[in-house]
Amino acid sequence: QVQLVESGGGLVQAGGSLRLSCTATGYIFSIYDMGWYRQAPGKQRELVAAITRGGSTNYADFVKGRFTISRDNAKNTVYLQMNSLKPEDTAVYYCNAKVLLYGAIRENDYWGQGTQVTVSS
C-alpha cells in the first residue's frame, strides 16, 4: 500500500517558522492532489492548503500570506512552510495524498499519522 511519513513539527514561539515535510512511499504510479490539514483539540479537521500535481495551489483564508505549500514530484514529497505562526495555529497537522497505485483503475485517499505543531504566546 502507501505510507505517508510526516516530519518537521514541534514547539515554536509566536512569530516563528516551521517547515513540514511529507513523503509518500509504496507501489505508486502517480500522485495527484496533495494537501495539509489540521485538527485542534475539540475541533474538526480542516483544510490548510492543497496543491495539484501541476503546482496549482489553494489556501485556507486563515493562512494566506503566511503559509506556502510546495511539492517535489520526483521525491513524492509535499512541504508546508509556515511563517508568522500564531498560537491559534496549534494543532496536529496531517498530510493527505490522492494516490494511483500500479495496477489500480482509480486513485485513493491516504493520510499521514500527523505531526504536532505547538505555538506558544
mmCIF file of N, CA and C in Angstrom:
data_model
loop_
_atom_site.group_PDB
_atom_site.id
_atom_site.type_symbol
_atom_site.label_atom_id
_atom_site.label_comp_id
_atom_site.label_asym_id
_atom_site.label_seq_id
_atom_site.Cartn_x
_atom_site.Cartn_y
_atom_site.Cartn_z
ATOM 1 N N GLN A 1 0.833 -1.186 0.000
ATOM 2 C CA GLN A 1 0.000 0.000 0.000
ATOM 3 C C GLN A 1 0.875 1.246 0.000
ATOM 4 N N VAL A 2 0.375 2.303 0.628
ATOM 5 C CA VAL A 2 1.072 3.590 0.637
ATOM 6 C C VAL A 2 1.260 4.070 2.070
ATOM 7 N N GLN A 3 2.429 4.597 2.331
ATOM 8 C CA GLN A 3 2.698 5.241 3.628
ATOM 9 C C GLN A 3 3.029 6.696 3.394
ATOM 10 N N LEU A 4 2.449 7.558 4.212
ATOM 11 C CA LEU A 4 2.796 8.976 4.210
ATOM 12 C C LEU A 4 3.496 9.270 5.528
ATOM 13 N N VAL A 5 4.732 9.708 5.451
ATOM 14 C CA VAL A 5 5.517 9.961 6.650
ATOM 15 C C VAL A 5 5.795 11.450 6.753
ATOM 16 N N GLU A 6 5.314 12.045 7.849
ATOM 17 C CA GLU A 6 5.456 13.478 8.075
ATOM 18 C C GLU A 6 6.614 13.753 9.018
ATOM 19 N N SER A 7 7.172 14.943 8.894
ATOM 20 C CA SER A 7 8.205 15.396 9.818
ATOM 21 C C SER A 7 8.200 16.916 9.854
ATOM 22 N N GLY A 8 8.857 17.464 10.881
ATOM 23 C CA GLY A 8 9.034 18.910 10.935
ATOM 24 C C GLY A 8 8.205 19.640 11.963
ATOM 25 N N GLY A 9 7.312 18.949 12.639
ATOM 26 C CA GLY A 9 6.530 19.617 13.668
ATOM 27 C C GLY A 9 7.374 19.921 14.896
ATOM 28 N N GLY A 10 6.778 20.647 15.828
ATOM 29 C CA GLY A 10 7.493 20.960 17.055
ATOM 30 C C GLY A 10 6.894 22.146 17.771
ATOM 31 N N LEU A 11 7.678 22.673 18.709
ATOM 32 C CA LEU A 11 7.257 23.815 19.520
ATOM 33 C C LEU A 11 7.998 25.061 19.039
ATOM 34 N N VAL A 12 7.255 26.137 18.833
ATOM 35 C CA VAL A 12 7.858 27.371 18.351
ATOM 36 C C VAL A 12 7.128 28.546 18.995
ATOM 37 N N GLN A 13 7.831 29.651 19.151
ATOM 38 C CA GLN A 13 7.203 30.845 19.705
ATOM 39 C C GLN A 13 6.383 31.567 18.631
ATOM 40 N N ALA A 14 5.406 32.312 19.066
ATOM 41 C CA ALA A 14 4.609 33.104 18.139
ATOM 42 C C ALA A 14 5.517 33.997 17.295
ATOM 43 N N GLY A 15 5.202 34.054 16.009
ATOM 44 C CA GLY A 15 6.030 34.802 15.077
ATOM 45 C C GLY A 15 7.110 33.974 14.421
ATOM 46 N N GLY A 16 7.326 32.776 14.916
ATOM 47 C CA GLY A 16 8.362 31.900 14.384
ATOM 48 C C GLY A 16 7.903 31.131 13.159
ATOM 49 N N SER A 17 8.788 30.230 12.698
ATOM 50 C CA SER A 17 8.540 29.458 11.479
ATOM 51 C C SER A 17 8.822 27.985 11.704
ATOM 52 N N LEU A 18 8.124 27.172 10.938
ATOM 53 C CA LEU A 18 8.377 25.734 10.864
ATOM 54 C C LEU A 18 8.159 25.282 9.434
ATOM 55 N N ARG A 19 8.821 24.200 9.069
ATOM 56 C CA ARG A 19 8.620 23.611 7.748
ATOM 57 C C ARG A 19 8.262 22.140 7.918
ATOM 58 N N LEU A 20 7.083 21.779 7.444
ATOM 59 C CA LEU A 20 6.643 20.393 7.484
ATOM 60 C C LEU A 20 6.963 19.718 6.158
ATOM 61 N N SER A 21 7.286 18.427 6.257
ATOM 62 C CA SER A 21 7.525 17.619 5.069
ATOM 63 C C SER A 21 6.694 16.348 5.160
ATOM 64 N N CYS A 22 6.315 15.825 4.014
ATOM 65 C CA CYS A 22 5.557 14.578 3.968
ATOM 66 C C CYS A 22 5.970 13.826 2.709
ATOM 67 N N THR A 23 6.459 12.602 2.912
ATOM 68 C CA THR A 23 6.909 11.784 1.794
ATOM 69 C C THR A 23 6.060 10.531 1.679
ATOM 70 N N ALA A 24 5.619 10.267 0.470
ATOM 71 C CA ALA A 24 4.813 9.076 0.202
ATOM 72 C C ALA A 24 5.705 7.969 -0.338
ATOM 73 N N THR A 25 5.521 6.769 0.197
ATOM 74 C CA THR A 25 6.263 5.609 -0.283
ATOM 75 C C THR A 25 5.279 4.468 -0.542
ATOM 76 N N GLY A 26 5.694 3.576 -1.444
ATOM 77 C CA GLY A 26 4.834 2.447 -1.772
ATOM 78 C C GLY A 26 4.880 2.169 -3.260
ATOM 79 N N TYR A 27 3.929 1.357 -3.703
ATOM 80 C CA TYR A 27 3.885 0.938 -5.108
ATOM 81 C C TYR A 27 3.080 1.989 -5.896
ATOM 82 N N ILE A 28 3.677 3.172 -6.006
ATOM 83 C CA ILE A 28 2.981 4.351 -6.504
ATOM 84 C C ILE A 28 3.212 4.559 -7.992
ATOM 85 N N PHE A 29 2.098 4.696 -8.729
ATOM 86 C CA PHE A 29 2.198 5.037 -10.139
ATOM 87 C C PHE A 29 2.214 6.561 -10.299
ATOM 88 N N SER A 30 1.302 7.221 -9.609
ATOM 89 C CA SER A 30 1.231 8.678 -9.704
ATOM 90 C C SER A 30 0.512 9.237 -8.475
ATOM 91 N N ILE A 31 0.873 10.469 -8.127
ATOM 92 C CA ILE A 31 0.188 11.167 -7.041
ATOM 93 C C ILE A 31 -0.483 12.407 -7.614
ATOM 94 N N TYR A 32 -1.754 12.553 -7.367
ATOM 95 C CA TYR A 32 -2.487 13.706 -7.849
ATOM 96 C C TYR A 32 -2.442 14.813 -6.809
ATOM 97 N N ASP A 33 -3.574 15.255 -6.299
ATOM 98 C CA ASP A 33 -3.551 16.324 -5.313
ATOM 99 C C ASP A 33 -2.879 15.881 -4.022
ATOM 100 N N MET A 34 -2.134 16.804 -3.415
ATOM 101 C CA MET A 34 -1.560 16.598 -2.075
ATOM 102 C C MET A 34 -1.971 17.799 -1.226
ATOM 103 N N GLY A 35 -2.073 17.566 0.052
ATOM 104 C CA GLY A 35 -2.500 18.681 0.896
ATOM 105 C C GLY A 35 -2.155 18.489 2.345
ATOM 106 N N TRP A 36 -2.350 19.558 3.091
ATOM 107 C CA TRP A 36 -2.176 19.565 4.540
ATOM 108 C C TRP A 36 -3.489 19.964 5.202
ATOM 109 N N TYR A 37 -3.842 19.213 6.218
ATOM 110 C CA TYR A 37 -5.000 19.509 7.037
ATOM 111 C C TYR A 37 -4.530 19.658 8.475
ATOM 112 N N ARG A 38 -5.375 20.222 9.313
ATOM 113 C CA ARG A 38 -5.026 20.304 10.724
ATOM 114 C C ARG A 38 -6.260 20.083 11.584
ATOM 115 N N GLN A 39 -5.995 19.632 12.803
ATOM 116 C CA GLN A 39 -7.083 19.402 13.753
ATOM 117 C C GLN A 39 -6.627 19.844 15.132
ATOM 118 N N ALA A 40 -7.304 20.821 15.663
ATOM 119 C CA ALA A 40 -7.043 21.296 17.013
ATOM 120 C C ALA A 40 -7.953 20.551 17.988
ATOM 121 N N PRO A 41 -7.588 20.492 19.263
ATOM 122 C CA PRO A 41 -8.422 19.784 20.239
ATOM 123 C C PRO A 41 -9.856 20.316 20.262
ATOM 124 N N GLY A 42 -10.808 19.393 20.163
ATOM 125 C CA GLY A 42 -12.209 19.769 20.213
ATOM 126 C C GLY A 42 -12.762 20.356 18.928
ATOM 127 N N LYS A 43 -11.954 20.373 17.876
ATOM 128 C CA LYS A 43 -12.401 20.949 16.601
ATOM 129 C C LYS A 43 -12.322 19.908 15.495
ATOM 130 N N GLN A 44 -13.020 20.190 14.406
ATOM 131 C CA GLN A 44 -12.978 19.297 13.259
ATOM 132 C C GLN A 44 -11.701 19.502 12.449
ATOM 133 N N ARG A 45 -11.332 18.475 11.721
ATOM 134 C CA ARG A 45 -10.193 18.596 10.831
ATOM 135 C C ARG A 45 -10.548 19.567 9.707
ATOM 136 N N GLU A 46 -9.583 20.439 9.374
ATOM 137 C CA GLU A 46 -9.840 21.447 8.345
ATOM 138 C C GLU A 46 -8.679 21.526 7.360
ATOM 139 N N LEU A 47 -9.016 21.905 6.137
ATOM 140 C CA LEU A 47 -8.001 22.068 5.109
ATOM 141 C C LEU A 47 -7.146 23.296 5.408
ATOM 142 N N VAL A 48 -5.838 23.122 5.271
ATOM 143 C CA VAL A 48 -4.908 24.241 5.405
ATOM 144 C C VAL A 48 -4.470 24.715 4.026
ATOM 145 N N ALA A 49 -3.985 23.765 3.211
ATOM 146 C CA ALA A 49 -3.514 24.102 1.877
ATOM 147 C C ALA A 49 -3.465 22.841 1.038
ATOM 148 N N ALA A 50 -3.616 23.019 -0.283
ATOM 149 C CA ALA A 50 -3.560 21.888 -1.196
ATOM 150 C C ALA A 50 -2.821 22.301 -2.455
ATOM 151 N N ILE A 51 -2.275 21.300 -3.154
ATOM 152 C CA ILE A 51 -1.521 21.571 -4.367
ATOM 153 C C ILE A 51 -1.743 20.439 -5.355
ATOM 154 N N THR A 52 -1.982 20.799 -6.614
ATOM 155 C CA THR A 52 -2.154 19.790 -7.643
ATOM 156 C C THR A 52 -0.790 19.301 -8.143
ATOM 157 N N ARG A 53 -0.819 18.267 -8.936
ATOM 158 C CA ARG A 53 0.425 17.749 -9.496
ATOM 159 C C ARG A 53 1.121 18.801 -10.359
ATOM 160 N N GLY A 54 0.332 19.636 -10.988
ATOM 161 C CA GLY A 54 0.875 20.686 -11.845
ATOM 162 C C GLY A 54 1.324 21.921 -11.093
ATOM 163 N N GLY A 55 1.046 21.971 -9.786
ATOM 164 C CA GLY A 55 1.539 23.077 -8.980
ATOM 165 C C GLY A 55 0.516 24.141 -8.633
ATOM 166 N N SER A 56 -0.730 23.968 -9.036
ATOM 167 C CA SER A 56 -1.761 24.934 -8.639
ATOM 168 C C SER A 56 -2.056 24.759 -7.159
ATOM 169 N N THR A 57 -2.204 25.892 -6.462
ATOM 170 C CA THR A 57 -2.361 25.846 -5.008
ATOM 171 C C THR A 57 -3.690 26.444 -4.558
ATOM 172 N N ASN A 58 -4.075 26.039 -3.360
ATOM 173 C CA ASN A 58 -5.308 26.527 -2.741
ATOM 174 C C ASN A 58 -5.034 26.646 -1.253
ATOM 175 N N TYR A 59 -5.390 27.791 -0.665
ATOM 176 C CA TYR A 59 -5.109 28.022 0.750
ATOM 177 C C TYR A 59 -6.385 28.393 1.513
ATOM 178 N N ALA A 60 -6.441 27.965 2.754
ATOM 179 C CA ALA A 60 -7.490 28.454 3.641
ATOM 180 C C ALA A 60 -7.224 29.927 3.923
ATOM 181 N N ASP A 61 -8.286 30.684 4.108
ATOM 182 C CA ASP A 61 -8.125 32.127 4.317
ATOM 183 C C ASP A 61 -7.234 32.424 5.520
ATOM 184 N N PHE A 62 -7.297 31.582 6.556
ATOM 185 C CA PHE A 62 -6.564 31.892 7.785
ATOM 186 C C PHE A 62 -5.054 31.693 7.667
ATOM 187 N N VAL A 63 -4.563 31.176 6.550
ATOM 188 C CA VAL A 63 -3.111 31.021 6.382
ATOM 189 C C VAL A 63 -2.571 31.784 5.174
ATOM 190 N N LYS A 64 -3.445 32.402 4.412
ATOM 191 C CA LYS A 64 -2.985 33.127 3.220
ATOM 192 C C LYS A 64 -1.975 34.199 3.604
ATOM 193 N N GLY A 65 -0.875 34.223 2.876
ATOM 194 C CA GLY A 65 0.168 35.196 3.134
ATOM 195 C C GLY A 65 1.170 34.758 4.180
ATOM 196 N N ARG A 66 0.876 33.668 4.890
ATOM 197 C CA ARG A 66 1.786 33.188 5.937
ATOM 198 C C ARG A 66 2.364 31.804 5.623
ATOM 199 N N PHE A 67 1.564 30.929 5.027
ATOM 200 C CA PHE A 67 1.994 29.565 4.723
ATOM 201 C C PHE A 67 2.176 29.403 3.223
ATOM 202 N N THR A 68 3.114 28.533 2.850
ATOM 203 C CA THR A 68 3.342 28.209 1.447
ATOM 204 C C THR A 68 3.453 26.708 1.283
ATOM 205 N N ILE A 69 2.642 26.161 0.385
ATOM 206 C CA ILE A 69 2.716 24.733 0.082
ATOM 207 C C ILE A 69 3.486 24.536 -1.211
ATOM 208 N N SER A 70 4.291 23.493 -1.258
ATOM 209 C CA SER A 70 5.046 23.160 -2.464
ATOM 210 C C SER A 70 5.226 21.648 -2.506
ATOM 211 N N ARG A 71 5.688 21.146 -3.639
ATOM 212 C CA ARG A 71 5.895 19.706 -3.759
ATOM 213 C C ARG A 71 7.038 19.417 -4.711
ATOM 214 N N ASP A 72 7.612 18.229 -4.512
ATOM 215 C CA ASP A 72 8.657 17.720 -5.399
ATOM 216 C C ASP A 72 8.128 16.391 -5.925
ATOM 217 N N ASN A 73 7.659 16.388 -7.168
ATOM 218 C CA ASN A 73 7.038 15.178 -7.713
ATOM 219 C C ASN A 73 8.034 14.028 -7.834
ATOM 220 N N ALA A 74 9.279 14.342 -8.103
ATOM 221 C CA ALA A 74 10.295 13.292 -8.242
ATOM 222 C C ALA A 74 10.537 12.575 -6.923
ATOM 223 N N LYS A 75 10.295 13.268 -5.813
ATOM 224 C CA LYS A 75 10.523 12.690 -4.486
ATOM 225 C C LYS A 75 9.221 12.290 -3.799
ATOM 226 N N ASN A 76 8.089 12.465 -4.483
ATOM 227 C CA ASN A 76 6.774 12.166 -3.879
ATOM 228 C C ASN A 76 6.606 12.866 -2.538
ATOM 229 N N THR A 77 7.031 14.108 -2.489
ATOM 230 C CA THR A 77 7.075 14.854 -1.228
ATOM 231 C C THR A 77 6.330 16.184 -1.354
ATOM 232 N N VAL A 78 5.602 16.509 -0.290
ATOM 233 C CA VAL A 78 4.930 17.804 -0.208
ATOM 234 C C VAL A 78 5.458 18.519 1.030
ATOM 235 N N TYR A 79 5.559 19.837 0.938
ATOM 236 C CA TYR A 79 6.088 20.663 2.011
ATOM 237 C C TYR A 79 5.061 21.719 2.423
ATOM 238 N N LEU A 80 5.177 22.159 3.656
ATOM 239 C CA LEU A 80 4.380 23.296 4.108
ATOM 240 C C LEU A 80 5.309 24.211 4.902
ATOM 241 N N GLN A 81 5.635 25.346 4.311
ATOM 242 C CA GLN A 81 6.428 26.359 5.003
ATOM 243 C C GLN A 81 5.469 27.262 5.761
ATOM 244 N N MET A 82 5.635 27.309 7.073
ATOM 245 C CA MET A 82 4.737 28.079 7.932
ATOM 246 C C MET A 82 5.517 29.211 8.582
ATOM 247 N N ASN A 83 5.162 30.432 8.238
ATOM 248 C CA ASN A 83 5.796 31.627 8.794
ATOM 249 C C ASN A 83 4.794 32.420 9.623
ATOM 250 N N SER A 84 5.292 33.323 10.422
ATOM 251 C CA SER A 84 4.435 34.188 11.249
ATOM 252 C C SER A 84 3.401 33.370 12.015
ATOM 253 N N LEU A 85 3.871 32.312 12.646
ATOM 254 C CA LEU A 85 2.955 31.410 13.335
ATOM 255 C C LEU A 85 2.282 32.096 14.515
ATOM 256 N N LYS A 86 1.028 31.705 14.740
ATOM 257 C CA LYS A 86 0.213 32.254 15.820
ATOM 258 C C LYS A 86 -0.196 31.114 16.767
ATOM 259 N N PRO A 87 -0.497 31.439 18.012
ATOM 260 C CA PRO A 87 -0.959 30.381 18.931
ATOM 261 C C PRO A 87 -2.160 29.608 18.397
ATOM 262 N N GLU A 88 -3.021 30.262 17.641
ATOM 263 C CA GLU A 88 -4.188 29.569 17.094
ATOM 264 C C GLU A 88 -3.849 28.595 15.970
ATOM 265 N N ASP A 89 -2.598 28.581 15.542
ATOM 266 C CA ASP A 89 -2.149 27.576 14.567
ATOM 267 C C ASP A 89 -1.805 26.252 15.244
ATOM 268 N N THR A 90 -1.837 26.226 16.558
ATOM 269 C CA THR A 90 -1.535 24.997 17.293
ATOM 270 C C THR A 90 -2.538 23.910 16.944
ATOM 271 N N ALA A 91 -2.026 22.765 16.496
ATOM 272 C CA ALA A 91 -2.881 21.661 16.060
ATOM 273 C C ALA A 91 -1.996 20.488 15.665
ATOM 274 N N VAL A 92 -2.641 19.351 15.407
ATOM 275 C CA VAL A 92 -1.969 18.244 14.736
ATOM 276 C C VAL A 92 -2.174 18.443 13.237
ATOM 277 N N TYR A 93 -1.077 18.426 12.504
ATOM 278 C CA TYR A 93 -1.116 18.638 11.059
ATOM 279 C C TYR A 93 -0.988 17.295 10.349
ATOM 280 N N TYR A 94 -1.900 17.055 9.421
ATOM 281 C CA TYR A 94 -1.954 15.801 8.690
ATOM 282 C C TYR A 94 -1.698 16.026 7.206
ATOM 283 N N CYS A 95 -0.924 15.147 6.639
ATOM 284 C CA CYS A 95 -0.669 15.140 5.210
ATOM 285 C C CYS A 95 -1.712 14.252 4.531
ATOM 286 N N ASN A 96 -2.140 14.663 3.349
ATOM 287 C CA ASN A 96 -3.100 13.888 2.564
ATOM 288 C C ASN A 96 -2.621 13.798 1.126
ATOM 289 N N ALA A 97 -2.828 12.642 0.517
ATOM 290 C CA ALA A 97 -2.447 12.487 -0.887
ATOM 291 C C ALA A 97 -3.440 11.591 -1.604
ATOM 292 N N LYS A 98 -3.744 11.948 -2.839
ATOM 293 C CA LYS A 98 -4.587 11.114 -3.708
ATOM 294 C C LYS A 98 -3.637 10.351 -4.623
ATOM 295 N N VAL A 99 -3.560 9.037 -4.398
ATOM 296 C CA VAL A 99 -2.519 8.218 -4.998
ATOM 297 C C VAL A 99 -3.119 7.159 -5.911
ATOM 298 N N LEU A 100 -2.520 7.046 -7.093
ATOM 299 C CA LEU A 100 -2.869 5.967 -8.018
ATOM 300 C C LEU A 100 -1.766 4.919 -7.932
ATOM 301 N N LEU A 101 -2.132 3.719 -7.524
ATOM 302 C CA LEU A 101 -1.159 2.635 -7.430
ATOM 303 C C LEU A 101 -1.013 1.936 -8.779
ATOM 304 N N TYR A 102 0.114 1.284 -8.965
ATOM 305 C CA TYR A 102 0.286 0.457 -10.154
ATOM 306 C C TYR A 102 -0.808 -0.604 -10.194
ATOM 307 N N GLY A 103 -1.451 -0.740 -11.346
ATOM 308 C CA GLY A 103 -2.487 -1.743 -11.495
ATOM 309 C C GLY A 103 -3.860 -1.300 -11.062
ATOM 310 N N ALA A 104 -3.964 -0.150 -10.419
ATOM 311 C CA ALA A 104 -5.265 0.344 -9.954
ATOM 312 C C ALA A 104 -5.959 1.122 -11.069
ATOM 313 N N ILE A 105 -7.283 1.211 -10.971
ATOM 314 C CA ILE A 105 -8.028 1.919 -12.013
ATOM 315 C C ILE A 105 -8.433 3.323 -11.563
ATOM 316 N N ARG A 106 -8.302 3.606 -10.266
ATOM 317 C CA ARG A 106 -8.580 4.957 -9.788
ATOM 318 C C ARG A 106 -7.751 5.221 -8.538
ATOM 319 N N GLU A 107 -7.589 6.518 -8.210
ATOM 320 C CA GLU A 107 -6.788 6.898 -7.056
ATOM 321 C C GLU A 107 -7.565 6.712 -5.757
ATOM 322 N N ASN A 108 -6.829 6.585 -4.688
ATOM 323 C CA ASN A 108 -7.405 6.522 -3.350
ATOM 324 C C ASN A 108 -6.765 7.575 -2.466
ATOM 325 N N ASP A 109 -7.485 7.920 -1.400
ATOM 326 C CA ASP A 109 -7.007 8.894 -0.417
ATOM 327 C C ASP A 109 -6.141 8.218 0.635
ATOM 328 N N TYR A 110 -5.019 8.840 0.971
ATOM 329 C CA TYR A 110 -4.157 8.328 2.037
ATOM 330 C C TYR A 110 -3.823 9.483 2.978
ATOM 331 N N TRP A 111 -3.608 9.102 4.266
ATOM 332 C CA TRP A 111 -3.310 10.099 5.298
ATOM 333 C C TRP A 111 -2.051 9.733 6.055
ATOM 334 N N GLY A 112 -1.329 10.758 6.470
ATOM 335 C CA GLY A 112 -0.209 10.552 7.360
ATOM 336 C C GLY A 112 -0.685 10.390 8.785
ATOM 337 N N GLN A 113 0.263 10.118 9.680
ATOM 338 C CA GLN A 113 -0.076 9.863 11.073
ATOM 339 C C GLN A 113 -0.265 11.142 11.860
ATOM 340 N N GLY A 114 0.149 12.264 11.307
ATOM 341 C CA GLY A 114 0.004 13.551 11.968
ATOM 342 C C GLY A 114 1.275 13.973 12.685
ATOM 343 N N THR A 115 1.507 15.269 12.700
ATOM 344 C CA THR A 115 2.647 15.826 13.423
ATOM 345 C C THR A 115 2.158 17.043 14.213
ATOM 346 N N GLN A 116 2.577 17.101 15.464
ATOM 347 C CA GLN A 116 2.090 18.157 16.356
ATOM 348 C C GLN A 116 2.849 19.460 16.111
ATOM 349 N N VAL A 117 2.096 20.529 15.962
ATOM 350 C CA VAL A 117 2.654 21.876 15.902
ATOM 351 C C VAL A 117 2.083 22.667 17.072
ATOM 352 N N THR A 118 2.968 23.193 17.919
ATOM 353 C CA THR A 118 2.538 23.972 19.075
ATOM 354 C C THR A 118 3.196 25.341 19.018
ATOM 355 N N VAL A 119 2.375 26.371 19.063
ATOM 356 C CA VAL A 119 2.873 27.744 19.003
ATOM 357 C C VAL A 119 2.576 28.412 20.339
ATOM 358 N N SER A 120 3.636 28.815 21.022
ATOM 359 C CA SER A 120 3.464 29.452 22.336
ATOM 360 C C SER A 120 3.378 30.966 22.189
ATOM 361 N N SER A 121 2.631 31.585 23.090
ATOM 362 C CA SER A 121 2.453 33.044 23.016
ATOM 363 C C SER A 121 3.519 33.781 23.810
#
